[in-house]
PDB file of C-alpha atoms in Angstrom:
ATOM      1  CA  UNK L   1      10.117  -5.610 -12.140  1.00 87.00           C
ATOM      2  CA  UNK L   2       9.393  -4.459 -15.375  1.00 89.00           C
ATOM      3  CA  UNK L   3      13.013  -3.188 -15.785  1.00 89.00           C
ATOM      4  CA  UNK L   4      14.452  -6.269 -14.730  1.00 90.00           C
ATOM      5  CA  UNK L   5      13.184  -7.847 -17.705  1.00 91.00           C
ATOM      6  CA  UNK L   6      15.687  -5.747 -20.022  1.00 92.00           C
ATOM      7  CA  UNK L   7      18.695  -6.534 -18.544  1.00 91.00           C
ATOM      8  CA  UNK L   8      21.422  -8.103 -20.404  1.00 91.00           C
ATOM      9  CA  UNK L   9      23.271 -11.612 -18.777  1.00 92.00           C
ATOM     10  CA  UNK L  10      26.245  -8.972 -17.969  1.00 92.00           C
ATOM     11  CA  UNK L  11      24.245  -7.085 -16.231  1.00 92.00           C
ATOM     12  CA  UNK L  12      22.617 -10.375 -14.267  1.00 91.00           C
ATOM     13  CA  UNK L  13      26.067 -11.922 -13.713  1.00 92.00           C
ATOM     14  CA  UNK L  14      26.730  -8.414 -11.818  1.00 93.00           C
ATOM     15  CA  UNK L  15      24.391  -8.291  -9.045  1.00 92.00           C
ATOM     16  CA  UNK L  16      22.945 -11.423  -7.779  1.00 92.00           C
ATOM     17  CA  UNK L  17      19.977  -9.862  -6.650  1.00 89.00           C
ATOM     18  CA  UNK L  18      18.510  -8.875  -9.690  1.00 91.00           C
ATOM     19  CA  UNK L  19      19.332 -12.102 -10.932  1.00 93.00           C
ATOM     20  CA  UNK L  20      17.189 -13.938  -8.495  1.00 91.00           C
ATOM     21  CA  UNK L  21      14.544 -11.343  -9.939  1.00 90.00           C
ATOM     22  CA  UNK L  22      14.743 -12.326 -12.843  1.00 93.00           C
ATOM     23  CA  UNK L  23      14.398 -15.784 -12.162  1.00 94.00           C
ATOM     24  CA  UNK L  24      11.405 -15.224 -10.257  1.00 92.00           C
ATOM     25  CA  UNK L  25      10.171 -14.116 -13.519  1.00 93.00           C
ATOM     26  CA  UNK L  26      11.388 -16.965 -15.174  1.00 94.00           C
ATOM     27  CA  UNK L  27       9.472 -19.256 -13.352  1.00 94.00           C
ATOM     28  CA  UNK L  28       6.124 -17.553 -13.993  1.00 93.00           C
ATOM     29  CA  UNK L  29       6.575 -17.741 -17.452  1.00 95.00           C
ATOM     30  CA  UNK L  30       3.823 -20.755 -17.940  1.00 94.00           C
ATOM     31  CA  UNK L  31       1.295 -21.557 -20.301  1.00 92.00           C
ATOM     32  CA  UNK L  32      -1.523 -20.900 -17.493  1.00 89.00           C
ATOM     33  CA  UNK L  33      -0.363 -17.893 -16.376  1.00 91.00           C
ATOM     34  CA  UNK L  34      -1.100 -14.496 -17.406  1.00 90.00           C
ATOM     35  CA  UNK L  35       0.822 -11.091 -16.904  1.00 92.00           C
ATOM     36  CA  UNK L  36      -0.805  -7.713 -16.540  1.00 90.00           C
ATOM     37  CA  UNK L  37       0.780  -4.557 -16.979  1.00 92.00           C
ATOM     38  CA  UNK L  38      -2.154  -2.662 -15.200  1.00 88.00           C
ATOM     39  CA  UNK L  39      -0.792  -1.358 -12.229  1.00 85.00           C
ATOM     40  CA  UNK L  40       2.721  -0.578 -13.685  1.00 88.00           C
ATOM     41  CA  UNK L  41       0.999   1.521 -16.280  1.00 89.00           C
ATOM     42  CA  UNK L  42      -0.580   3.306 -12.699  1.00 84.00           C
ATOM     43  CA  UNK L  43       2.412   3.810 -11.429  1.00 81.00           C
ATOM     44  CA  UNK L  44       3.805   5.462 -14.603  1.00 84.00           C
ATOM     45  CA  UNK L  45       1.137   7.495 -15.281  1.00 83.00           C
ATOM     46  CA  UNK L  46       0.757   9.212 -12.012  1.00 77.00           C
ATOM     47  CA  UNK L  47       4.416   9.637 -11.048  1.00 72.00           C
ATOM     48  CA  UNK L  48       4.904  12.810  -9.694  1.00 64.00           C
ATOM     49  CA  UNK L  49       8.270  13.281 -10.494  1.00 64.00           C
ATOM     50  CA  UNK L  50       7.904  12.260 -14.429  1.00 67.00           C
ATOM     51  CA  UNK L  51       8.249  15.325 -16.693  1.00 74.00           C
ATOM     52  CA  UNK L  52       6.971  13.038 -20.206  1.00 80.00           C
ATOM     53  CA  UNK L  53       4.839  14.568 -22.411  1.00 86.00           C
ATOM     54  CA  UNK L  54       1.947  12.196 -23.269  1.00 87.00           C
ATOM     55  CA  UNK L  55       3.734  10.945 -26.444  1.00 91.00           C
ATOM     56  CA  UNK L  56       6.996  10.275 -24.562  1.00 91.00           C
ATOM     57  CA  UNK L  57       5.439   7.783 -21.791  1.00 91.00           C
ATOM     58  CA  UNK L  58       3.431   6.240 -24.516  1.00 93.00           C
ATOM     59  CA  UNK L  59       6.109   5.264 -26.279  1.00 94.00           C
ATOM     60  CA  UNK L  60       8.172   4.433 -23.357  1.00 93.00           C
ATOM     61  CA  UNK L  61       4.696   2.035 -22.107  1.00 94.00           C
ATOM     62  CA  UNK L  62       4.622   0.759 -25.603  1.00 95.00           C
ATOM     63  CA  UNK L  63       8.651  -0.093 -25.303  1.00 95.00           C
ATOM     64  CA  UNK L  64       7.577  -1.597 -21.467  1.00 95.00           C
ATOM     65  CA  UNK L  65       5.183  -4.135 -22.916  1.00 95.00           C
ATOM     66  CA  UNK L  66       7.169  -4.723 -26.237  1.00 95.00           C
ATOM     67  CA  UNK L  67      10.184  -6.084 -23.887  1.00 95.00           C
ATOM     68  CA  UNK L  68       7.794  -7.847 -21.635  1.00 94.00           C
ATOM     69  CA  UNK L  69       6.538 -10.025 -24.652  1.00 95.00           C
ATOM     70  CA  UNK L  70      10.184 -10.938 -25.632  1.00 94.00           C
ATOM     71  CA  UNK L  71      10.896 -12.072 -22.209  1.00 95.00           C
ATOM     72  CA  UNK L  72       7.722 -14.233 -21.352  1.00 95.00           C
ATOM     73  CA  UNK L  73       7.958 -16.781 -24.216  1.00 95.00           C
ATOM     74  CA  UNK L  74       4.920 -19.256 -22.420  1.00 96.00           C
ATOM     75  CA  UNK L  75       2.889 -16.927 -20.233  1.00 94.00           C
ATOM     76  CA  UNK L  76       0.626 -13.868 -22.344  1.00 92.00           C
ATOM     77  CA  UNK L  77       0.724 -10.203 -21.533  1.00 92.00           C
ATOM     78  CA  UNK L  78      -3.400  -9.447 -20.353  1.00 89.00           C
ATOM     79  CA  UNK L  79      -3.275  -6.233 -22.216  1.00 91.00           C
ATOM     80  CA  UNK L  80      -3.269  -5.040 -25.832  1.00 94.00           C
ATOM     81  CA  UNK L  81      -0.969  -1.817 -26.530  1.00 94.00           C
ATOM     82  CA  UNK L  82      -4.253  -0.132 -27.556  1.00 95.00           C
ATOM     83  CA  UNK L  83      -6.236  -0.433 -24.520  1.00 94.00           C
ATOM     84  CA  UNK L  84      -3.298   0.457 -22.209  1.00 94.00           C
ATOM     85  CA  UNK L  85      -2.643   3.796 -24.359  1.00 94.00           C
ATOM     86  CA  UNK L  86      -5.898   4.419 -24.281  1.00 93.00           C
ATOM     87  CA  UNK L  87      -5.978   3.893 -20.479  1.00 89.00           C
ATOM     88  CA  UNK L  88      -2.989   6.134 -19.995  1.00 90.00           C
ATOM     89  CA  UNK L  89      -4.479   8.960 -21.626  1.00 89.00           C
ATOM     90  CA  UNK L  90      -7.496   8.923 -20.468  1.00 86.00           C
ATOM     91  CA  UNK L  91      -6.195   8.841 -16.716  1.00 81.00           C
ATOM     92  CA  UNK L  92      -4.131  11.359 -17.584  1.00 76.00           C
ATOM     93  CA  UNK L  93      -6.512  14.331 -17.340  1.00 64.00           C
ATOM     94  CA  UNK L  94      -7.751  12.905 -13.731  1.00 67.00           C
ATOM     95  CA  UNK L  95      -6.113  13.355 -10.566  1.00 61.00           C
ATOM     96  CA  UNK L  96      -4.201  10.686  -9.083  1.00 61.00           C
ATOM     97  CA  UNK L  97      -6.997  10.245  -6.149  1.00 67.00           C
ATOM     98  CA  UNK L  98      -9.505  12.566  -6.028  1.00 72.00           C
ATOM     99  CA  UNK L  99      -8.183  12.951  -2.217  1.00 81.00           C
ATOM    100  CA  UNK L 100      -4.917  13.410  -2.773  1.00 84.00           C
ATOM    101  CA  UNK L 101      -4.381  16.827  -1.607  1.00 89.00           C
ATOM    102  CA  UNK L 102      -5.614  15.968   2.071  1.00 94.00           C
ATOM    103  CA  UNK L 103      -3.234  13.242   2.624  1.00 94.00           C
ATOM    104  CA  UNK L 104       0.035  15.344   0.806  1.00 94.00           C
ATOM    105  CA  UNK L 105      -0.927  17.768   3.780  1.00 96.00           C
ATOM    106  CA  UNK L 106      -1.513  14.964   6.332  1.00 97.00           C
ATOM    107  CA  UNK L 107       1.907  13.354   5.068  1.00 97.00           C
ATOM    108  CA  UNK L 108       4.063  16.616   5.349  1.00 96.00           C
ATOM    109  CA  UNK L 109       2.462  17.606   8.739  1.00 96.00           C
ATOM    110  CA  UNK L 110       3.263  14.338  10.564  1.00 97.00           C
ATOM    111  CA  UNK L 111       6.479  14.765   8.969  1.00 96.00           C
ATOM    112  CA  UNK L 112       7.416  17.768  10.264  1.00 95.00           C
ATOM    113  CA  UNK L 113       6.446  16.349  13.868  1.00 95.00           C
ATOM    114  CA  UNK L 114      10.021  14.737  13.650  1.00 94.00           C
ATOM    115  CA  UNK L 115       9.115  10.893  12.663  1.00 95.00           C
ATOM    116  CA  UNK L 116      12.405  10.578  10.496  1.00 94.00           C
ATOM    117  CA  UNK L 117      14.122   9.897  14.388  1.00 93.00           C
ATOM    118  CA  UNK L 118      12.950   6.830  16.023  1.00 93.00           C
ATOM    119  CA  UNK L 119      11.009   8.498  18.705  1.00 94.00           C
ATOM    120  CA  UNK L 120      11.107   6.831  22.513  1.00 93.00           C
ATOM    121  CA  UNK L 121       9.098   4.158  23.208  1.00 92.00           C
ATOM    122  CA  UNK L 122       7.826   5.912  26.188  1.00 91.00           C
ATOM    123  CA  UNK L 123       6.276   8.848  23.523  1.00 94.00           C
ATOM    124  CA  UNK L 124       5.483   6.472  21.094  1.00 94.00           C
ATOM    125  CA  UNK L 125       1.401   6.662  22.493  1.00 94.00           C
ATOM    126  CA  UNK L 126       1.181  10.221  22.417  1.00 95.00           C
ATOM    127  CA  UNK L 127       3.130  10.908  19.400  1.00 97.00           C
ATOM    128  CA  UNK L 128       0.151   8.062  18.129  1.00 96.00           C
ATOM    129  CA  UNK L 129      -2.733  10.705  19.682  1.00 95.00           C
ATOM    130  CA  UNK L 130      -1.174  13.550  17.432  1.00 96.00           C
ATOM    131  CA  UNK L 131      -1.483  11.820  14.180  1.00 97.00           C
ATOM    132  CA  UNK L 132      -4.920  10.211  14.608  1.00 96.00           C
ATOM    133  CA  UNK L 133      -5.536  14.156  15.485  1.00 95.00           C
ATOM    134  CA  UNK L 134      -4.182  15.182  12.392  1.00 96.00           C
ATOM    135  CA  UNK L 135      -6.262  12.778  10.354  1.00 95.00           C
ATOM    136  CA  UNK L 136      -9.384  13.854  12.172  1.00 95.00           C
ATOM    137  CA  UNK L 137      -8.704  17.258  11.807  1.00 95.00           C
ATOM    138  CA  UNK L 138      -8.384  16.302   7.818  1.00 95.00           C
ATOM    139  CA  UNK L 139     -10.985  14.772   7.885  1.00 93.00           C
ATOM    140  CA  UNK L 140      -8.835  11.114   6.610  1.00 93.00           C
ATOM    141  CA  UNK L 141     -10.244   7.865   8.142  1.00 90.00           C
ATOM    142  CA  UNK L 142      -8.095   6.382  11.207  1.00 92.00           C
ATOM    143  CA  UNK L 143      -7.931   3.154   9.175  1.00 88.00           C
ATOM    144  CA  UNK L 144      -6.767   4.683   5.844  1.00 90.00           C
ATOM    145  CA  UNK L 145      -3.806   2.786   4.688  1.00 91.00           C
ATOM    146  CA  UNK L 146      -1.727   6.503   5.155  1.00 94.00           C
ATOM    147  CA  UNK L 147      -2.593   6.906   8.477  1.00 95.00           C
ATOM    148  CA  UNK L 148      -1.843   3.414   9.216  1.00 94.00           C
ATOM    149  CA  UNK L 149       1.499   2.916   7.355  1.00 95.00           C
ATOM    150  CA  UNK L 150       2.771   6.204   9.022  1.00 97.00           C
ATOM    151  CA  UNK L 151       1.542   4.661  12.453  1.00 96.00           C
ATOM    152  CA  UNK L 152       3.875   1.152  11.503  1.00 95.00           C
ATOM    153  CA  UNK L 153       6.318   3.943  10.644  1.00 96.00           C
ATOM    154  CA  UNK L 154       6.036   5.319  14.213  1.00 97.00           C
ATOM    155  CA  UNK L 155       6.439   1.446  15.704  1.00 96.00           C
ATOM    156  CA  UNK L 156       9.233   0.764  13.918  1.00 94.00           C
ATOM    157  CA  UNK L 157       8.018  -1.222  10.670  1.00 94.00           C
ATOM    158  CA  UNK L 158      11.104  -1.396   8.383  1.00 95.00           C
ATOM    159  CA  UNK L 159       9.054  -1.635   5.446  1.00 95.00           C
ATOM    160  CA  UNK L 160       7.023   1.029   6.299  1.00 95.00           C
ATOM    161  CA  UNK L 161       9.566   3.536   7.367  1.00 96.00           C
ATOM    162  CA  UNK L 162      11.153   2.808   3.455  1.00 95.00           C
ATOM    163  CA  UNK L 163       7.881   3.259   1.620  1.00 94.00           C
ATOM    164  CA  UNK L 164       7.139   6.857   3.672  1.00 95.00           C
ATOM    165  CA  UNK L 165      10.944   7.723   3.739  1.00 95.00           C
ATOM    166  CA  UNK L 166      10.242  10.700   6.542  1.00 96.00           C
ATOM    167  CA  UNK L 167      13.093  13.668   6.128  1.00 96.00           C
ATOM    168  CA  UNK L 168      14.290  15.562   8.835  1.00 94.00           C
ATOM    169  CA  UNK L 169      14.626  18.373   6.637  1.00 93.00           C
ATOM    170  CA  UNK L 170      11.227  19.172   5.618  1.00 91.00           C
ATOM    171  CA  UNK L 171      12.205  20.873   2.194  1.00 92.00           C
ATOM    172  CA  UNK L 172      13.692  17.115   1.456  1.00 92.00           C
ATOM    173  CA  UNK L 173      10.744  14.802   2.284  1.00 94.00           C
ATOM    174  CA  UNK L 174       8.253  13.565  -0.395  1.00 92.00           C
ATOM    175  CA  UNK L 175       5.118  13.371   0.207  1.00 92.00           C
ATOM    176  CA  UNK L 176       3.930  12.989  -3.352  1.00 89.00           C
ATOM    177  CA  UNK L 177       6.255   9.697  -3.930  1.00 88.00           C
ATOM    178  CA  UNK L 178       5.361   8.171  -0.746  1.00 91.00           C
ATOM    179  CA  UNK L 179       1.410   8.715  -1.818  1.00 91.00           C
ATOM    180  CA  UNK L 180       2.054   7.391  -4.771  1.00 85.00           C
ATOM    181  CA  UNK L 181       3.331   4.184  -3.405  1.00 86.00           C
ATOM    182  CA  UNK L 182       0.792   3.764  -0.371  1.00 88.00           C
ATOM    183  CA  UNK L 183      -2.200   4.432  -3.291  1.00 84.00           C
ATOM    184  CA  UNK L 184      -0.874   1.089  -4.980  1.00 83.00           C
ATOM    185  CA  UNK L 185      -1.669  -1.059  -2.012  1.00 82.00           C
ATOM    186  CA  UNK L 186      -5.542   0.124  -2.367  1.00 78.00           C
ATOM    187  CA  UNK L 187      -5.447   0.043  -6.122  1.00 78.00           C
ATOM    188  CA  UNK L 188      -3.815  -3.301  -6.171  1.00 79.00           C
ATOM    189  CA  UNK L 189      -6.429  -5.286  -3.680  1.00 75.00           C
ATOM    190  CA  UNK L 190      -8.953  -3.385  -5.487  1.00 74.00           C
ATOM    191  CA  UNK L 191      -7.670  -4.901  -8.794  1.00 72.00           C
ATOM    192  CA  UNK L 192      -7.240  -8.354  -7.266  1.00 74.00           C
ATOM    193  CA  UNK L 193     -10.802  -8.661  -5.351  1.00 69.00           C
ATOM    194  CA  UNK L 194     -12.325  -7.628  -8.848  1.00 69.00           C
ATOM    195  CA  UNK L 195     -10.206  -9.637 -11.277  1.00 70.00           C
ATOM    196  CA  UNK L 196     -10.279 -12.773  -9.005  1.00 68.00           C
ATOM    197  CA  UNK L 197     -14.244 -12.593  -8.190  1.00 67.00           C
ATOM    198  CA  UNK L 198     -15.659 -11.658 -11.992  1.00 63.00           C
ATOM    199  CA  UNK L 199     -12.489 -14.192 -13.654  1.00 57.00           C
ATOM    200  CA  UNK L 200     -15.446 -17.220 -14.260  1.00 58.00           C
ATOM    201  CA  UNK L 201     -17.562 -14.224 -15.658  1.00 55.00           C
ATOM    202  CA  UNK L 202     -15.553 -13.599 -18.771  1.00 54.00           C
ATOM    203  CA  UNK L 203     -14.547 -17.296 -19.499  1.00 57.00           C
ATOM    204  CA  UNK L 204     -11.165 -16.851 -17.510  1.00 58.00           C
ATOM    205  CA  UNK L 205      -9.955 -18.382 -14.379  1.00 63.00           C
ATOM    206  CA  UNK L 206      -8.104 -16.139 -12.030  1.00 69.00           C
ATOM    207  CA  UNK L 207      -8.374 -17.673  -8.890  1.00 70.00           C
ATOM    208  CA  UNK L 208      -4.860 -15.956  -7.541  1.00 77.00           C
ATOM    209  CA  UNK L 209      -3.170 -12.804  -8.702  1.00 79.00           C
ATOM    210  CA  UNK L 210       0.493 -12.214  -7.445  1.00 82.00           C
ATOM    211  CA  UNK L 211       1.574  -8.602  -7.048  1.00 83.00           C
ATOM    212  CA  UNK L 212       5.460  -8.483  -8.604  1.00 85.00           C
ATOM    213  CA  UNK L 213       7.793  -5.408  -7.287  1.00 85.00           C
ATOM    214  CA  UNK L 214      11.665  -4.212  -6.895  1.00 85.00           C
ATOM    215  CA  UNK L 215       9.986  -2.215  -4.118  1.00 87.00           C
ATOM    216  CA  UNK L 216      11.142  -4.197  -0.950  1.00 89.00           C
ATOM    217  CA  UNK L 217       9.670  -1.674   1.024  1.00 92.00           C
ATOM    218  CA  UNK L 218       6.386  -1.662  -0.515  1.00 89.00           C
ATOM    219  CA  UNK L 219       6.214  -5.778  -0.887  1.00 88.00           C
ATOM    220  CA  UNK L 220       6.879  -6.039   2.909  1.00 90.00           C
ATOM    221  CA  UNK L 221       3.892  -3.829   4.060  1.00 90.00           C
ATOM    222  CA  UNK L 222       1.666  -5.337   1.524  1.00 86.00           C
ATOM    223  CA  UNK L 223       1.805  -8.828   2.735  1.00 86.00           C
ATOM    224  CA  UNK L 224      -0.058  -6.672   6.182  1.00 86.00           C
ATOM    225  CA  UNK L 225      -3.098  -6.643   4.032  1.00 81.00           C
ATOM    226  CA  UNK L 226      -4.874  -9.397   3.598  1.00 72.00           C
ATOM    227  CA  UNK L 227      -8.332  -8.754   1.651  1.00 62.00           C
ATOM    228  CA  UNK L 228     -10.746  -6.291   0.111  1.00 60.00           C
ATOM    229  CA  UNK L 229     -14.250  -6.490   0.010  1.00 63.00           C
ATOM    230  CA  UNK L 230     -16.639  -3.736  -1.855  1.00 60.00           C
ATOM    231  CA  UNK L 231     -20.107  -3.178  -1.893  1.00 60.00           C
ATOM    232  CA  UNK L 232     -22.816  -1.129  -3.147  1.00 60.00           C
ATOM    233  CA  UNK L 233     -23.768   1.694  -1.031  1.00 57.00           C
ATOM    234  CA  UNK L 234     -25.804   4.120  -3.422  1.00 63.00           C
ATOM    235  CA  UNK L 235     -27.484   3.946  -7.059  1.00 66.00           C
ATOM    236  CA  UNK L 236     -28.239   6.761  -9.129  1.00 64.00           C
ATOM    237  CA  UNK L 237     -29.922   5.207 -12.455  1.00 63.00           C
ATOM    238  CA  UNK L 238     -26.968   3.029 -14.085  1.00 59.00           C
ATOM    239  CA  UNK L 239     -24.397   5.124 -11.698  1.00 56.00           C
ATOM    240  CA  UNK L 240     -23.225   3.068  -8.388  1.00 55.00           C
ATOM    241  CA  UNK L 241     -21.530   4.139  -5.294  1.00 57.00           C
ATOM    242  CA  UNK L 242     -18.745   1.908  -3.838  1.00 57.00           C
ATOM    243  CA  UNK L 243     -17.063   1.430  -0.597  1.00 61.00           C
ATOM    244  CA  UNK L 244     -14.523  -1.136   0.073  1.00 62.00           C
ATOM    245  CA  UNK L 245     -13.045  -2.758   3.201  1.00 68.00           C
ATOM    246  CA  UNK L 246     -10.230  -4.265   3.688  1.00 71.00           C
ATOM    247  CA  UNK L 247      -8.463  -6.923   5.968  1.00 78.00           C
ATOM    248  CA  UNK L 248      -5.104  -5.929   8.395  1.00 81.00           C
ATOM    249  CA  UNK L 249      -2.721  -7.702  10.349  1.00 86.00           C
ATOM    250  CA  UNK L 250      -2.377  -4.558  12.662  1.00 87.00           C
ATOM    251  CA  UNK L 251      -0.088  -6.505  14.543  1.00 87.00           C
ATOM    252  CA  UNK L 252       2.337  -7.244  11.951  1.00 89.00           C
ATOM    253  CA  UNK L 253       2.185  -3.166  11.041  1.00 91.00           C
ATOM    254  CA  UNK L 254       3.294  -1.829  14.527  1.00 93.00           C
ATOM    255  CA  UNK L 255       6.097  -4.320  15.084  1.00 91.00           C
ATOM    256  CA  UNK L 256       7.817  -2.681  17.551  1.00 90.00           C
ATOM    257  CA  UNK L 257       4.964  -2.233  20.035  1.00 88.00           C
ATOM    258  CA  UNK L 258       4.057  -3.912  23.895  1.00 77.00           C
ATOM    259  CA  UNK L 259       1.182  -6.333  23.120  1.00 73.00           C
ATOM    260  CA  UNK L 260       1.133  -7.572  26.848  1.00 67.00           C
ATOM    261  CA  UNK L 261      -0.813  -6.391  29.460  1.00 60.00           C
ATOM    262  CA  UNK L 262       0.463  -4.038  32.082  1.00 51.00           C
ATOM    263  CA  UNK L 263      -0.358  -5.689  35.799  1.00 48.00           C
ATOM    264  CA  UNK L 264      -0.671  -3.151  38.591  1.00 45.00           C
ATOM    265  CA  UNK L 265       1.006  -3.861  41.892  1.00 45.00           C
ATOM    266  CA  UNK L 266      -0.262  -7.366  43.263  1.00 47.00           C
ATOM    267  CA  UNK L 267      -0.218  -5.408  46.945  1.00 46.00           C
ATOM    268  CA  UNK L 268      -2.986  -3.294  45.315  1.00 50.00           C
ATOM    269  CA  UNK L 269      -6.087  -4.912  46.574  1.00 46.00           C
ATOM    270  CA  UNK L 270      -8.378  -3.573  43.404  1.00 52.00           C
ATOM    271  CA  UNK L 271      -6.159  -6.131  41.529  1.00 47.00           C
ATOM    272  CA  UNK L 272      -6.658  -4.037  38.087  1.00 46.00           C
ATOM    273  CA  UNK L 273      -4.995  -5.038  34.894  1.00 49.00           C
ATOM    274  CA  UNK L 274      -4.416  -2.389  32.358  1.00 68.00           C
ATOM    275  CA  UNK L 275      -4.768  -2.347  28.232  1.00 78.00           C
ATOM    276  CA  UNK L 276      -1.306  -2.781  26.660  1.00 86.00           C
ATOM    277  CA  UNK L 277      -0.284  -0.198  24.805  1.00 90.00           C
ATOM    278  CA  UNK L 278      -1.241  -2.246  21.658  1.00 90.00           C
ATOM    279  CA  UNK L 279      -4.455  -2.312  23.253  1.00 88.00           C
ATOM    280  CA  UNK L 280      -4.842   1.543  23.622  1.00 89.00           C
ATOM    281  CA  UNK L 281      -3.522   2.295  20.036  1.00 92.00           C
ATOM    282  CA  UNK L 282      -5.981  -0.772  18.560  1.00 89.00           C
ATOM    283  CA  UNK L 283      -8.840   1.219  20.244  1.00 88.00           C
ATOM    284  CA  UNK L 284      -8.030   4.711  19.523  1.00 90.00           C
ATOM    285  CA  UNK L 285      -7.475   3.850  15.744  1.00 89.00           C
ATOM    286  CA  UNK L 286     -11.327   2.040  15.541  1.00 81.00           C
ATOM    287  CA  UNK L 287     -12.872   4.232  17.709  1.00 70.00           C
ATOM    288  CA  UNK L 288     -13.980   2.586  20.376  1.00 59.00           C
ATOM    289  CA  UNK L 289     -13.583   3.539  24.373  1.00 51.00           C
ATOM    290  CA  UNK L 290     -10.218   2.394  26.244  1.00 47.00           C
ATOM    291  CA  UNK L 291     -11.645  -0.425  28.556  1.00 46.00           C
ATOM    292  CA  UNK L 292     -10.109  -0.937  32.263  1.00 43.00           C
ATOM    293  CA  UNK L 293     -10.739  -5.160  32.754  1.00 40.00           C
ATOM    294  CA  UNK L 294     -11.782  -5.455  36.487  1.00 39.00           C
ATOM    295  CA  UNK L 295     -11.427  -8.386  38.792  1.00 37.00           C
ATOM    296  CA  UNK L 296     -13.512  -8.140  41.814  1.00 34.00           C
TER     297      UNK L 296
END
């Protein structure tokens, strides 16, 4: 989005939908409203297929926010180009998530299981069992958004299949760029739940923040979550340990999915209805036992 905001009128005349981007944009641009760089300078900052030196994405940051300024004549830019700079290189001698390596592995291993073919919706469950088992065996929670978003990838999730991009040649697939993009969704309701909560804190009002991206793929599987919560689970002097939670429409993820029950023969006396399959995979993915509902 940031790009769109340096193209010329030629360019805008030339492809209608960056043009509707841009006037997206436009309409933002109010007195009340505020524009952050934050998670752009994220994104930049841990791309995995940048090759900047530190004083080449500093300046291209610093020619981001310069452009961004121009464009947005009513509504302010959050961030001065000192504190982002000073952001960028400080992140730049961390790791992009401290867990990072885990879920590369988990990404190319489910990969390599052959999810870049729709697989047949009578496989779909067990192909389901063998990535859960994966993330066990990683030790990466069932409900993590990668394990999840490569599950919506499984049931045929559009969005979701263009954020993981699975190869069928191994050597092709990226598992660093589609990490990248599923570590946004956490970083972004972490960003919003803090912003939005501590806003009457610092003498601002932030009562809604708007997430702004190109990325159709990315926009379309964000709109699945739908809050994050964190609390304080440890305290060592000044030092606090978080954990955060965060809302799903599970349903919306696995689109392509049975969410009806399965009826057994109405000869058969026992009269036993089965889980659906959305049922099953709901269950295995929180952990709790597959239930058989009984009539008698």
């Amino acid at each position: 989005m940031v790009n769109a905001t340096k193209l010329s009128e030629e360019a805008l005349e030339a492809n209608a939908r960056k043009a509707a981007l841009v006037k997206s944009l436009r309409d933002l641009d109010k007195p009340h409203n505020s524009i952050s760089y934050f998670l752009a300078l994220l994104e930049k900052t841990f791309d995995p297929r940048a090759s900047l030196s530190v004083e080449e994405l500093e300046a291209q940051i610093l020619n981001d926010v310069a452009t961004m300024r121009r464009f947005f004549i009513n509504a302010k830019i959050d961030e001065s180009d000192a504190l982002l700079i000073g952001i960028m290189r400080a992140m730049k001698r961390q790791p992009c998530d401290p867990e990072q390596d885990i879920h590369l592995e988990f990404l190319r291993d489910v990969n390599s299981l052959g999810l870049a073919n729709p697989v047949a919706r009578a496989n779909r469950l067990e192909m389901a069992r063998k990535i859960l088992e994966k993330a066990d065996s990683l030790s990466i929670s069932r409900q993590h958004p990668t394990v999840l978003l490569t599950l919506g990838s499984l049931y045929g999730n559009v969005n979701a299949r263009k954020v993981i991009k699975f190869k069928a040649d191994t050597n092709v697939f990226s598992a660093e760029n589609a990490f990248a993009d599923i570590s946004i969704i956490l970083r972004f309701l972490q960003f919003k739940f803090k912003t939005e909560e501590s806003s009457d804190d610092h003498g601002r009002s932030y009562k809604r923040i708007q997430f702004l991206t190109d990325d159709i793929g990315l926009a379309g599987v964000l709109e699945c979550f739908m809050g994050y919560e964190e609390r304080v689970v440890g305290q060592d002097g000044i030092y606090q340990t978080m954990t955060g939670t965060y809302e799903i429409d599970f349903a919306s993820l696995v689109t392509e999915i049975d969410k009806g029950p399965s009826e057994t023969p109405p000869t058969d006396r026992r009269n036993v209805r089965l889980l659906s399959e959305y049922d099953l995979l709901y269950d295995m993915i929180l952990g709790r036992p597959n239930l058989i509902h009984i009539q008698l």
